[in-house]
Amino acid sequence: MADHSELISKAFENNERWIAEKEATNKEFFKHLAEGQSPEILYIGCSDSRATAEDLMGAKPGQVFVHRNIANVVGSADLNTLSVIEYAIGHLQVKHVVVCGHYYCGGVKAAMQAQDLGVLNPWLRYIRDVYRIHHNELDAIADEDQRYRRLVELNVEEQCINVIKTAVLQKSFVRTGTPTVHGWVFDMRSGRLIDLKIDFEKKLKDIREIYDLGAG
Ligand code: CO
């Protein structure tokens, strides 16, 4: 017997209401939407159902190109994320890339535990690698909750660096001075977005000695 999900059964009714609301403020809303997109922001966030993308920053349809996966990871051989970055920067020419993590992230929590999670192991290894890079700082934090929060922040920072390592970002930045990369954390206990104030240009300069892909 199938489960009668209230959201599933109401989705189409909700959709009709949403259309009416959009058209009430702008009769041409959907006509414009169909004409194409030129988003200013590429948002890379966690798939967590509580950490929505557009909603929490008040963005409208057409403004943000969104990619979400477990623990907002930018893997060096993940064709999915890398294709999103390539398309967003190389073709849509977004002006900003946001990597947004969140406290209470199950993916980050899982990576802090000694357990075999099957096919999730290689994915969580990206986060374990972040732990390894920063283990001196993290191991010095006695409180486990604080250590967990700090790993969420450091994971955002490292994933920002992974965005900066891509050729498409380096070439675009040398040519046009954009995009800028931002690291944010969503604190769902307060609902607040926190800017980690990552010094993007310094990070870019720091990694180029090793990761320069010939952008000039
Ligand atoms: Co998460």
Short mmCIF file of C-alpha atoms and ligand atoms in Angstrom, two decimals:
data_model
loop_
_atom_site.label_atom_id
_atom_site.label_comp_id
_atom_site.label_asym_id
_atom_site.label_seq_id
_atom_site.Cartn_x
_atom_site.Cartn_y
_atom_site.Cartn_z
CA MET A 1 0.00 0.00 0.00
CA ALA A 2 1.50 3.27 -1.08
CA ASP A 3 2.12 5.93 1.52
CA HIS A 4 -0.18 8.90 1.09
CA SER A 5 2.23 11.80 1.33
CA GLU A 6 0.42 15.04 1.91
CA LEU A 7 3.01 17.04 0.03
CA ILE A 8 2.87 14.74 -3.00
CA SER A 9 -0.91 14.89 -3.18
CA LYS A 10 -0.97 18.66 -2.73
CA ALA A 11 1.95 19.51 -5.00
CA PHE A 12 -0.13 20.29 -8.08
CA GLU A 13 -2.67 22.28 -6.14
CA ASN A 14 0.19 24.24 -4.50
CA ASN A 15 1.70 24.76 -7.94
CA GLU A 16 -1.51 26.34 -9.26
CA ARG A 17 -1.51 28.74 -6.33
CA TRP A 18 2.16 29.59 -6.93
CA ILE A 19 1.43 30.39 -10.61
CA ALA A 20 -1.44 32.66 -9.59
CA GLU A 21 0.77 34.48 -7.06
CA LYS A 22 3.56 35.05 -9.58
CA GLU A 23 1.17 36.27 -12.27
CA ALA A 24 -0.62 38.56 -9.83
CA THR A 25 2.57 40.60 -9.37
CA ASN A 26 3.81 40.25 -12.94
CA LYS A 27 1.56 39.12 -15.78
CA GLU A 28 4.59 38.34 -17.96
CA PHE A 29 6.47 36.39 -15.28
CA PHE A 30 6.54 33.02 -17.07
CA LYS A 31 7.04 34.55 -20.51
CA HIS A 32 10.25 36.20 -19.20
CA LEU A 33 11.30 33.02 -17.42
CA ALA A 34 11.12 31.08 -20.68
CA GLU A 35 13.31 33.60 -22.52
CA GLY A 36 16.52 32.37 -20.86
CA GLN A 37 18.65 32.68 -17.77
CA SER A 38 21.51 34.93 -16.75
CA PRO A 39 22.08 34.15 -13.06
CA GLU A 40 24.60 36.24 -11.11
CA ILE A 41 25.45 33.52 -8.64
CA LEU A 42 26.52 29.89 -8.71
CA TYR A 43 25.48 28.35 -5.39
CA ILE A 44 27.05 25.07 -4.26
CA GLY A 45 25.33 23.80 -1.14
CA CYS A 46 24.36 20.70 0.80
CA SER A 47 21.43 18.49 -0.25
CA ASP A 48 20.08 18.68 3.32
CA SER A 49 16.34 19.39 3.12
CA ARG A 50 16.65 22.08 5.78
CA ALA A 51 19.39 24.06 4.04
CA THR A 52 17.51 25.44 1.05
CA ALA A 53 19.31 27.62 -1.43
CA GLU A 54 17.14 30.40 -2.90
CA ASP A 55 14.70 30.56 -0.01
CA LEU A 56 17.14 31.49 2.74
CA MET A 57 18.82 34.25 0.72
CA GLY A 58 15.63 35.62 -0.77
CA ALA A 59 16.56 34.84 -4.38
CA LYS A 60 14.03 34.68 -7.20
CA PRO A 61 13.83 32.24 -10.12
CA GLY A 62 16.55 33.09 -12.65
CA GLN A 63 19.00 34.60 -10.15
CA VAL A 64 20.92 31.59 -8.82
CA PHE A 65 22.38 28.56 -10.58
CA VAL A 66 22.22 25.81 -7.97
CA HIS A 67 24.18 22.65 -7.31
CA ARG A 68 23.65 20.61 -4.15
CA ASN A 69 25.24 17.39 -2.96
CA ILE A 70 26.09 15.74 0.34
CA ALA A 71 28.17 18.19 2.40
CA ASN A 72 28.72 20.72 -0.45
CA VAL A 73 31.79 18.98 -1.83
CA VAL A 74 33.76 20.02 -4.93
CA GLY A 75 35.59 16.82 -5.80
CA SER A 76 38.58 16.89 -8.13
CA ALA A 77 37.15 14.12 -10.36
CA ASP A 78 33.43 14.63 -9.82
CA LEU A 79 32.13 15.31 -13.32
CA ASN A 80 28.78 16.43 -11.98
CA THR A 81 30.05 19.32 -9.84
CA LEU A 82 32.85 20.18 -12.28
CA SER A 83 30.37 20.37 -15.20
CA VAL A 84 28.17 22.71 -13.19
CA ILE A 85 31.18 24.95 -12.43
CA GLU A 86 32.37 24.85 -16.06
CA TYR A 87 28.94 25.79 -17.38
CA ALA A 88 28.17 28.43 -14.76
CA ILE A 89 31.51 30.26 -15.10
CA GLY A 90 32.45 29.49 -18.71
CA HIS A 91 29.03 29.93 -20.33
CA LEU A 92 26.66 31.72 -17.96
CA GLN A 93 29.50 33.96 -16.73
CA VAL A 94 28.29 34.15 -13.14
CA LYS A 95 29.89 36.96 -11.14
CA HIS A 96 29.93 35.11 -7.82
CA VAL A 97 30.42 31.53 -6.68
CA VAL A 98 29.06 30.71 -3.22
CA VAL A 99 29.97 27.54 -1.37
CA CYS A 100 27.46 27.26 1.46
CA GLY A 101 27.79 24.68 4.21
CA HIS A 102 25.64 24.34 7.30
CA TYR A 103 26.05 23.43 10.95
CA TYR A 104 24.48 20.08 11.94
CA CYS A 105 25.55 18.65 8.55
CA GLY A 106 25.03 14.87 8.58
CA GLY A 107 27.69 14.35 5.91
CA VAL A 108 30.32 16.16 7.96
CA LYS A 109 29.22 14.30 11.10
CA ALA A 110 29.51 10.94 9.33
CA ALA A 111 33.03 11.80 8.18
CA MET A 112 34.03 12.37 11.82
CA GLN A 113 33.08 8.81 12.78
CA ALA A 114 34.97 5.54 12.37
CA GLN A 115 32.55 3.51 10.32
CA ASP A 116 32.18 1.83 6.94
CA LEU A 117 29.36 3.46 4.98
CA GLY A 118 29.79 1.54 1.74
CA VAL A 119 29.52 3.62 -1.39
CA LEU A 120 29.49 6.78 0.73
CA ASN A 121 33.09 6.10 1.81
CA PRO A 122 34.83 7.72 -1.20
CA TRP A 123 32.51 10.73 -0.96
CA LEU A 124 33.08 11.23 2.75
CA ARG A 125 36.79 10.82 2.17
CA TYR A 126 36.82 14.34 0.70
CA ILE A 127 35.74 15.57 4.14
CA ARG A 128 38.14 13.27 5.97
CA ASP A 129 40.86 14.85 3.78
CA VAL A 130 39.79 18.28 5.05
CA TYR A 131 40.14 16.93 8.59
CA ARG A 132 43.61 15.58 7.80
CA ILE A 133 44.78 18.92 6.36
CA HIS A 134 43.57 20.76 9.48
CA HIS A 135 44.02 18.06 12.13
CA ASN A 136 46.30 20.17 14.34
CA GLU A 137 43.69 22.88 14.69
CA LEU A 138 40.77 20.45 15.00
CA ASP A 139 42.39 18.08 17.48
CA ALA A 140 43.17 21.05 19.73
CA ILE A 141 39.42 21.72 20.13
CA ALA A 142 38.34 19.70 23.17
CA ASP A 143 34.60 20.20 22.81
CA GLU A 144 33.24 17.78 20.20
CA ASP A 145 30.41 20.05 19.16
CA GLN A 146 32.79 22.94 18.60
CA ARG A 147 35.10 20.67 16.64
CA TYR A 148 32.15 19.60 14.47
CA ARG A 149 31.19 23.22 13.82
CA ARG A 150 34.77 24.12 12.93
CA LEU A 151 35.03 21.19 10.49
CA VAL A 152 31.87 22.48 8.75
CA GLU A 153 33.61 25.86 8.31
CA LEU A 154 36.93 24.38 7.21
CA ASN A 155 35.12 22.14 4.73
CA VAL A 156 33.51 25.22 3.16
CA GLU A 157 36.91 26.89 2.96
CA GLU A 158 38.57 23.87 1.34
CA GLN A 159 35.72 23.48 -1.17
CA CYS A 160 36.15 27.16 -2.08
CA ILE A 161 39.81 26.38 -2.73
CA ASN A 162 38.73 23.44 -4.90
CA VAL A 163 36.64 25.85 -6.99
CA ILE A 164 39.68 28.13 -7.28
CA LYS A 165 41.78 25.20 -8.54
CA THR A 166 39.67 24.88 -11.71
CA ALA A 167 41.01 26.19 -15.02
CA VAL A 168 37.68 27.78 -15.89
CA LEU A 169 37.78 29.95 -12.75
CA GLN A 170 41.44 30.90 -13.15
CA LYS A 171 41.03 31.83 -16.82
CA SER A 172 37.85 33.81 -16.24
CA PHE A 173 39.38 35.72 -13.32
CA VAL A 174 42.53 36.65 -15.26
CA ARG A 175 40.45 37.79 -18.25
CA THR A 176 37.54 39.56 -16.56
CA GLY A 177 38.25 39.88 -12.82
CA THR A 178 35.26 37.64 -12.05
CA PRO A 179 33.89 35.54 -10.49
CA THR A 180 34.57 36.10 -6.80
CA VAL A 181 34.34 33.05 -4.53
CA HIS A 182 32.49 33.28 -1.20
CA GLY A 183 32.32 30.83 1.71
CA TRP A 184 29.12 30.88 3.76
CA VAL A 185 27.63 28.77 6.54
CA PHE A 186 23.93 28.46 7.28
CA ASP A 187 23.13 28.14 10.98
CA MET A 188 19.74 26.48 11.06
CA ARG A 189 19.33 26.98 14.80
CA SER A 190 19.06 30.74 14.26
CA GLY A 191 18.27 30.73 10.54
CA ARG A 192 21.24 33.02 10.02
CA LEU A 193 23.64 33.00 7.08
CA ILE A 194 27.25 33.58 8.16
CA ASP A 195 29.89 34.95 5.80
CA LEU A 196 33.23 33.27 6.56
CA LYS A 197 34.88 36.25 4.81
CA ILE A 198 37.29 34.12 2.85
CA ASP A 199 40.02 36.25 1.27
CA PHE A 200 39.44 34.94 -2.25
CA GLU A 201 42.23 36.83 -4.00
CA LYS A 202 44.75 35.76 -1.37
CA LYS A 203 43.62 32.13 -1.66
CA LEU A 204 43.96 32.34 -5.43
CA LYS A 205 47.45 33.80 -5.12
CA ASP A 206 48.46 31.20 -2.49
CA ILE A 207 47.49 28.16 -4.55
CA ARG A 208 48.75 29.35 -7.93
CA GLU A 209 52.30 28.28 -7.23
CA ILE A 210 51.09 24.68 -7.42
CA TYR A 211 47.69 24.76 -9.13
CA ASP A 212 48.25 27.38 -11.85
CA LEU A 213 46.61 26.05 -15.01
CA GLY A 214 48.24 28.52 -17.37
CA ALA A 215 45.74 31.35 -17.30
CA GLY A 216 48.63 33.83 -17.57
CO CO B 1 24.68 18.80 5.09
#
